[in-house]
PDB file of C-alpha atoms in Angstrom:
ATOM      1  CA  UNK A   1       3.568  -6.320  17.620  1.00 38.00           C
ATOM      2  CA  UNK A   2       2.442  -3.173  16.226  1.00 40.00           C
ATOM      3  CA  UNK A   3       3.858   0.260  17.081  1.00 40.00           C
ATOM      4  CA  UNK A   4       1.508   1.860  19.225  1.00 38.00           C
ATOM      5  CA  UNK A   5       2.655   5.533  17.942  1.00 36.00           C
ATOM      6  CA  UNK A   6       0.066   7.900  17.034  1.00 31.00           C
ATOM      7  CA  UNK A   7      -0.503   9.001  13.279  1.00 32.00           C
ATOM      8  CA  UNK A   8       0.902  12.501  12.457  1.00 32.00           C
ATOM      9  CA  UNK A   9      -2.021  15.162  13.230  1.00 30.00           C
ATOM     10  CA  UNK A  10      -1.208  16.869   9.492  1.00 33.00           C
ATOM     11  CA  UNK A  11      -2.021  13.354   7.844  1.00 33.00           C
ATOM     12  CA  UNK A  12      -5.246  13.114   9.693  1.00 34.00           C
ATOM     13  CA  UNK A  13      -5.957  16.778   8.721  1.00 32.00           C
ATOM     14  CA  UNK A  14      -5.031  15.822   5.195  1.00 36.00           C
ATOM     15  CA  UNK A  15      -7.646  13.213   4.873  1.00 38.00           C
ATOM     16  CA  UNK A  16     -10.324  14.368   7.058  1.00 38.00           C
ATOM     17  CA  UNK A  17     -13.331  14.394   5.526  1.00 37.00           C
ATOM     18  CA  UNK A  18     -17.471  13.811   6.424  1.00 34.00           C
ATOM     19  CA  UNK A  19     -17.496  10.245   5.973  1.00 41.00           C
ATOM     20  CA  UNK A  20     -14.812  10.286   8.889  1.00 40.00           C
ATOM     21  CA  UNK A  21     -16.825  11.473  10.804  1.00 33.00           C
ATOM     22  CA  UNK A  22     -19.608   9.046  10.138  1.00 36.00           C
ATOM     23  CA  UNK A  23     -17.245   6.469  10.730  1.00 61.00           C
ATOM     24  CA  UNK A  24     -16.802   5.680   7.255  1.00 66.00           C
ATOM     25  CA  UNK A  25     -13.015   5.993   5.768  1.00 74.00           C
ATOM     26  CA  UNK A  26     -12.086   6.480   2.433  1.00 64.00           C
ATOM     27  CA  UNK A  27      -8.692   7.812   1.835  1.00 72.00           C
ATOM     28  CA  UNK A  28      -6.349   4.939   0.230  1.00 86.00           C
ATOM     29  CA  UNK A  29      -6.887   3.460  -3.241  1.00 87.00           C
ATOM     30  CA  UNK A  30      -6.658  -0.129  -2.252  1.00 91.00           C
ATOM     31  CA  UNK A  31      -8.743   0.047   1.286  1.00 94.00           C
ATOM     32  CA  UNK A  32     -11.853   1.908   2.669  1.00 92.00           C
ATOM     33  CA  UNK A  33     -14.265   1.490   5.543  1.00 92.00           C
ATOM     34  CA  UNK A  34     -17.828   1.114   5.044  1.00 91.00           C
ATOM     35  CA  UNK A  35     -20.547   0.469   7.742  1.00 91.00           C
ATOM     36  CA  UNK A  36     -18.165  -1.727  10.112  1.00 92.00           C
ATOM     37  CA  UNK A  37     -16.730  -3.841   6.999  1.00 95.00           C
ATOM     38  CA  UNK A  38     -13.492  -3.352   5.675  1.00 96.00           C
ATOM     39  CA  UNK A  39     -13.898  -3.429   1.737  1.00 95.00           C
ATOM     40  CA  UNK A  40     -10.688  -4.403  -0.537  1.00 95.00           C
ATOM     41  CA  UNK A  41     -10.580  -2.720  -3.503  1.00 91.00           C
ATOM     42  CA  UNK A  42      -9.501  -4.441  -6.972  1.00 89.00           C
ATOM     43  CA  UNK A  43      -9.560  -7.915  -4.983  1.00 91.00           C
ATOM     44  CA  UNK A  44     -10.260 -10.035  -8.442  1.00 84.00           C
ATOM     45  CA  UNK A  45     -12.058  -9.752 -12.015  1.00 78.00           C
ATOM     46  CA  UNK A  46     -15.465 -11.198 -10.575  1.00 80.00           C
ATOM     47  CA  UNK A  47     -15.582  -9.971  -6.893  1.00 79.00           C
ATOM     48  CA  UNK A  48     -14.235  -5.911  -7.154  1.00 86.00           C
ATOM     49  CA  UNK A  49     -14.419  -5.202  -3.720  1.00 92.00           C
ATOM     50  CA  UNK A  50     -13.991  -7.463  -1.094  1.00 94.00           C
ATOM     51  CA  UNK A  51     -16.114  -7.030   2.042  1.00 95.00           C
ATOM     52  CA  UNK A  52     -14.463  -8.562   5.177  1.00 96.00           C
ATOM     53  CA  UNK A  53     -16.492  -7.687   8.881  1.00 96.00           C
ATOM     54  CA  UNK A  54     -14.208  -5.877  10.871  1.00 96.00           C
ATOM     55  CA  UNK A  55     -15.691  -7.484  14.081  1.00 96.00           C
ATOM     56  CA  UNK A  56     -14.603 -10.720  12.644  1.00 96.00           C
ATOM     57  CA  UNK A  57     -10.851 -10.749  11.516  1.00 98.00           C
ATOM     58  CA  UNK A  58      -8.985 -13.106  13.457  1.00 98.00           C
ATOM     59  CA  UNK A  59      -5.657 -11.842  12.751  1.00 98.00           C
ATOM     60  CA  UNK A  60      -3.487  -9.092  10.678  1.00 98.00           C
ATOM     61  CA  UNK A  61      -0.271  -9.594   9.570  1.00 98.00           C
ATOM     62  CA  UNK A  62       1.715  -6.662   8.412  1.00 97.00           C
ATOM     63  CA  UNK A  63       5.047  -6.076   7.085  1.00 94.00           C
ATOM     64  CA  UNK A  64       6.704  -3.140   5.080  1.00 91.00           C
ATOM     65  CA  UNK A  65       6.860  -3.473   1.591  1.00 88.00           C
ATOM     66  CA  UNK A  66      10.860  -2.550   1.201  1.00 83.00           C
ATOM     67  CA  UNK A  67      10.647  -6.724   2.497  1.00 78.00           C
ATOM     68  CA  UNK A  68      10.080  -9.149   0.017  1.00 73.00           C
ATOM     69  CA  UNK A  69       9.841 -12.365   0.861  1.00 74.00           C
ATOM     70  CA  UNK A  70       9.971 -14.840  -2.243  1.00 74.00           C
ATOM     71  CA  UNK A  71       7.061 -16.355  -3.589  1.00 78.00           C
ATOM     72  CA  UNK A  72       5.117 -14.734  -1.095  1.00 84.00           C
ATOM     73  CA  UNK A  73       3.700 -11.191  -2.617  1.00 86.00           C
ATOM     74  CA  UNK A  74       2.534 -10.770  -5.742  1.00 89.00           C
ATOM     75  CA  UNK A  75       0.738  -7.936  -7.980  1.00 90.00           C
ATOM     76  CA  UNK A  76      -2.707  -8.854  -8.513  1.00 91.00           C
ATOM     77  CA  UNK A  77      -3.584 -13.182  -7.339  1.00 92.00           C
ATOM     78  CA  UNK A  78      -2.438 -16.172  -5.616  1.00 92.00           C
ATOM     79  CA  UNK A  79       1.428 -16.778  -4.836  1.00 86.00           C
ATOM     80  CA  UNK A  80       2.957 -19.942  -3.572  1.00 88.00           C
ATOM     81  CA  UNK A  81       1.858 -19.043  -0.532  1.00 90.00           C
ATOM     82  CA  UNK A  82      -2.039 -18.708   0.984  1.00 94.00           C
ATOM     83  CA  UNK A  83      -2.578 -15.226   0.113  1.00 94.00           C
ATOM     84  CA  UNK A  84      -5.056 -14.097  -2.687  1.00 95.00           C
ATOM     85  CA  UNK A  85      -3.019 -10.260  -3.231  1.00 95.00           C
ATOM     86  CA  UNK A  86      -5.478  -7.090  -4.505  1.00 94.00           C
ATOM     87  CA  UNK A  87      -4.381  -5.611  -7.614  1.00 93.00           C
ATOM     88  CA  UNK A  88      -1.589  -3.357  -7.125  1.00 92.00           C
ATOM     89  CA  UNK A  89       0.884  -3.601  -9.817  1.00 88.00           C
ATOM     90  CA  UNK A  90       3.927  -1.384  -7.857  1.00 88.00           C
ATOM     91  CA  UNK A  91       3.537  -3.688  -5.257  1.00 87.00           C
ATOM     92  CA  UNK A  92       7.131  -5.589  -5.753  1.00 81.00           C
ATOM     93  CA  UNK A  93       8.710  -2.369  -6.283  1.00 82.00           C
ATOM     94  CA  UNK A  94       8.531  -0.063  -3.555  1.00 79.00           C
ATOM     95  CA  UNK A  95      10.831   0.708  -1.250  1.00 73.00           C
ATOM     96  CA  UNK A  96       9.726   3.485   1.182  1.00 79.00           C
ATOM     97  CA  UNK A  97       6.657   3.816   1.572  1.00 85.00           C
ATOM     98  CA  UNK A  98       4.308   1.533   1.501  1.00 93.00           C
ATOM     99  CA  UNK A  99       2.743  -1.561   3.733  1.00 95.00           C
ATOM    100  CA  UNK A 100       1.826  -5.591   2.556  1.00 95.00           C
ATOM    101  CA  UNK A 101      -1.068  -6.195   4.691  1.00 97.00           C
ATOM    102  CA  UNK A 102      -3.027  -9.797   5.067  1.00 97.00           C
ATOM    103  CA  UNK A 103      -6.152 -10.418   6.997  1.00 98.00           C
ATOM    104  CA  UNK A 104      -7.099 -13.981   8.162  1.00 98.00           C
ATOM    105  CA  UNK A 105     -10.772 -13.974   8.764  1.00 96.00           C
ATOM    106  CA  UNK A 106     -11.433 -16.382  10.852  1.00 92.00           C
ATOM    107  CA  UNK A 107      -8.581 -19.422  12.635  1.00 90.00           C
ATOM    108  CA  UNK A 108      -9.631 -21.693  10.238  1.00 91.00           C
ATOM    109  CA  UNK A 109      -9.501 -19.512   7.283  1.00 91.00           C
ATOM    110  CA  UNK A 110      -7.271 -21.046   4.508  1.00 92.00           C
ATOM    111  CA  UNK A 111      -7.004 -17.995   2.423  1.00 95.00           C
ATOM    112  CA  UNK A 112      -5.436 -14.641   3.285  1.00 97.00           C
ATOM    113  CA  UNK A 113      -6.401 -11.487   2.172  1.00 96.00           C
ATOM    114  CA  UNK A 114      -3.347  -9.404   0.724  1.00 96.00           C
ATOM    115  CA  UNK A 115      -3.619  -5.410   0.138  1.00 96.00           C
ATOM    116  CA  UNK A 116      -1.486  -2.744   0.377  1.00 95.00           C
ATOM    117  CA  UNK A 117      -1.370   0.414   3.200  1.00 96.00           C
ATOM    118  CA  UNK A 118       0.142   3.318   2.370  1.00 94.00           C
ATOM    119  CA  UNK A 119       0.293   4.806   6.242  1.00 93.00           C
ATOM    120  CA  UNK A 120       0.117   1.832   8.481  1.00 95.00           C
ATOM    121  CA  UNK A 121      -0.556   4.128  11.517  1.00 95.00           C
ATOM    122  CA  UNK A 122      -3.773   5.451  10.071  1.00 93.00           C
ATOM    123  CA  UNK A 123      -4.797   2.105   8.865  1.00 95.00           C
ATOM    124  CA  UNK A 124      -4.716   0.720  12.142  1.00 96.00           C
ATOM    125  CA  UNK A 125      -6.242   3.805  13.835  1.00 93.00           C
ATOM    126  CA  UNK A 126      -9.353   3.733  11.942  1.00 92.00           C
ATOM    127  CA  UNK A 127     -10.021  -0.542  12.125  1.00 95.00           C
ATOM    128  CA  UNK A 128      -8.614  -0.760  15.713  1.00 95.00           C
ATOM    129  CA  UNK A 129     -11.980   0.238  16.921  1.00 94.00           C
ATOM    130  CA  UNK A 130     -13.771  -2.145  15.020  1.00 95.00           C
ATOM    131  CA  UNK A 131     -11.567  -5.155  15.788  1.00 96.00           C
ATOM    132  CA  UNK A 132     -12.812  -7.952  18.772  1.00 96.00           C
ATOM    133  CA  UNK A 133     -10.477  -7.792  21.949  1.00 95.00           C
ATOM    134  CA  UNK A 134      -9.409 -11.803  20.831  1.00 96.00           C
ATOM    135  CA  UNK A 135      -7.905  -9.816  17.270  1.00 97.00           C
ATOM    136  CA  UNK A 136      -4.005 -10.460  17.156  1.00 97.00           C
ATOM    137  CA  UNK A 137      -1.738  -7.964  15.049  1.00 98.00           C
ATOM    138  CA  UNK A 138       1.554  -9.237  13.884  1.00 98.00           C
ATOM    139  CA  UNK A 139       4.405  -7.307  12.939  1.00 96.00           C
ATOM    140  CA  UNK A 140       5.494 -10.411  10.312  1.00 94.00           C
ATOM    141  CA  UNK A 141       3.909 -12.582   7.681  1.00 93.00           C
ATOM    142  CA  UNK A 142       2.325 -16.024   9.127  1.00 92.00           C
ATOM    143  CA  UNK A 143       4.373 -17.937   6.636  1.00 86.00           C
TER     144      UNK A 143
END
């Protein structure tokens, strides 16, 4: 499950801003918060950004990006696997620092959403809120 550690008060200093306070987030290339929905940025050629209600996610699956599971991830599209990945090229080659994220809508949804995180703490500081009680968080890919 996830790590219930609180993000570093200098990040949160870093990216503070007025839409934070607004409850609107803005701070990673690939995510931002708008007005309760959680928008994915480069998500394909015809659909830019991706709109998903956070009210509504039925479960998030995270896992760090040093792991990479064949045929799973991929830089911008659909794997082997369920997952339609955002564009992020440097995706399969990180080792550090960043986070693979998927969000399944709804129980019955047949296609993930994949993104990448940069600071998974902040990430789920700012949606936690948002989230219904019956939201499940996995440490691990579904698959």
């Amino acid at each position: 499950m996830y790590d219930e550690t609180a993000c570093p008060v200098d990040f949160i200093t870093e990216y503070s801003n007025s839409n934070l306070v607004k409850g609107d987030v803005d701070v990673e290339e690939w995510w931002r918060i708008r007005d309760g929905k959680l928008e994915l940025t480069w998500y394909s050629p015809i659909i830019w950004t991706k709109k998903i209600r956070l009210s509504n996610i039925h479960a998030i699956f995270y896992m760090h990006q040093k792991y990479k599971p064949c045929m799973k991830i991929k830089g911008w599209g659909m794997t082997f696997s369920p997952v339609w990945w955002t564009c992020d090229i440097a995706r399969q080659f990180r080792v550090k620092t960043h986070y693979n994220v998927m969000i399944q809508e709804n129980e019955h949804d047949i296609i993930y959403k994949g993104f990448t995180v940069k600071n998974i703490d902040f990430f789920f500081e700012v949606v936690k809120p948002y989230l219904s009680d019956s939201t499940t968080i996995y440490n691990a890919f579904p698959f």
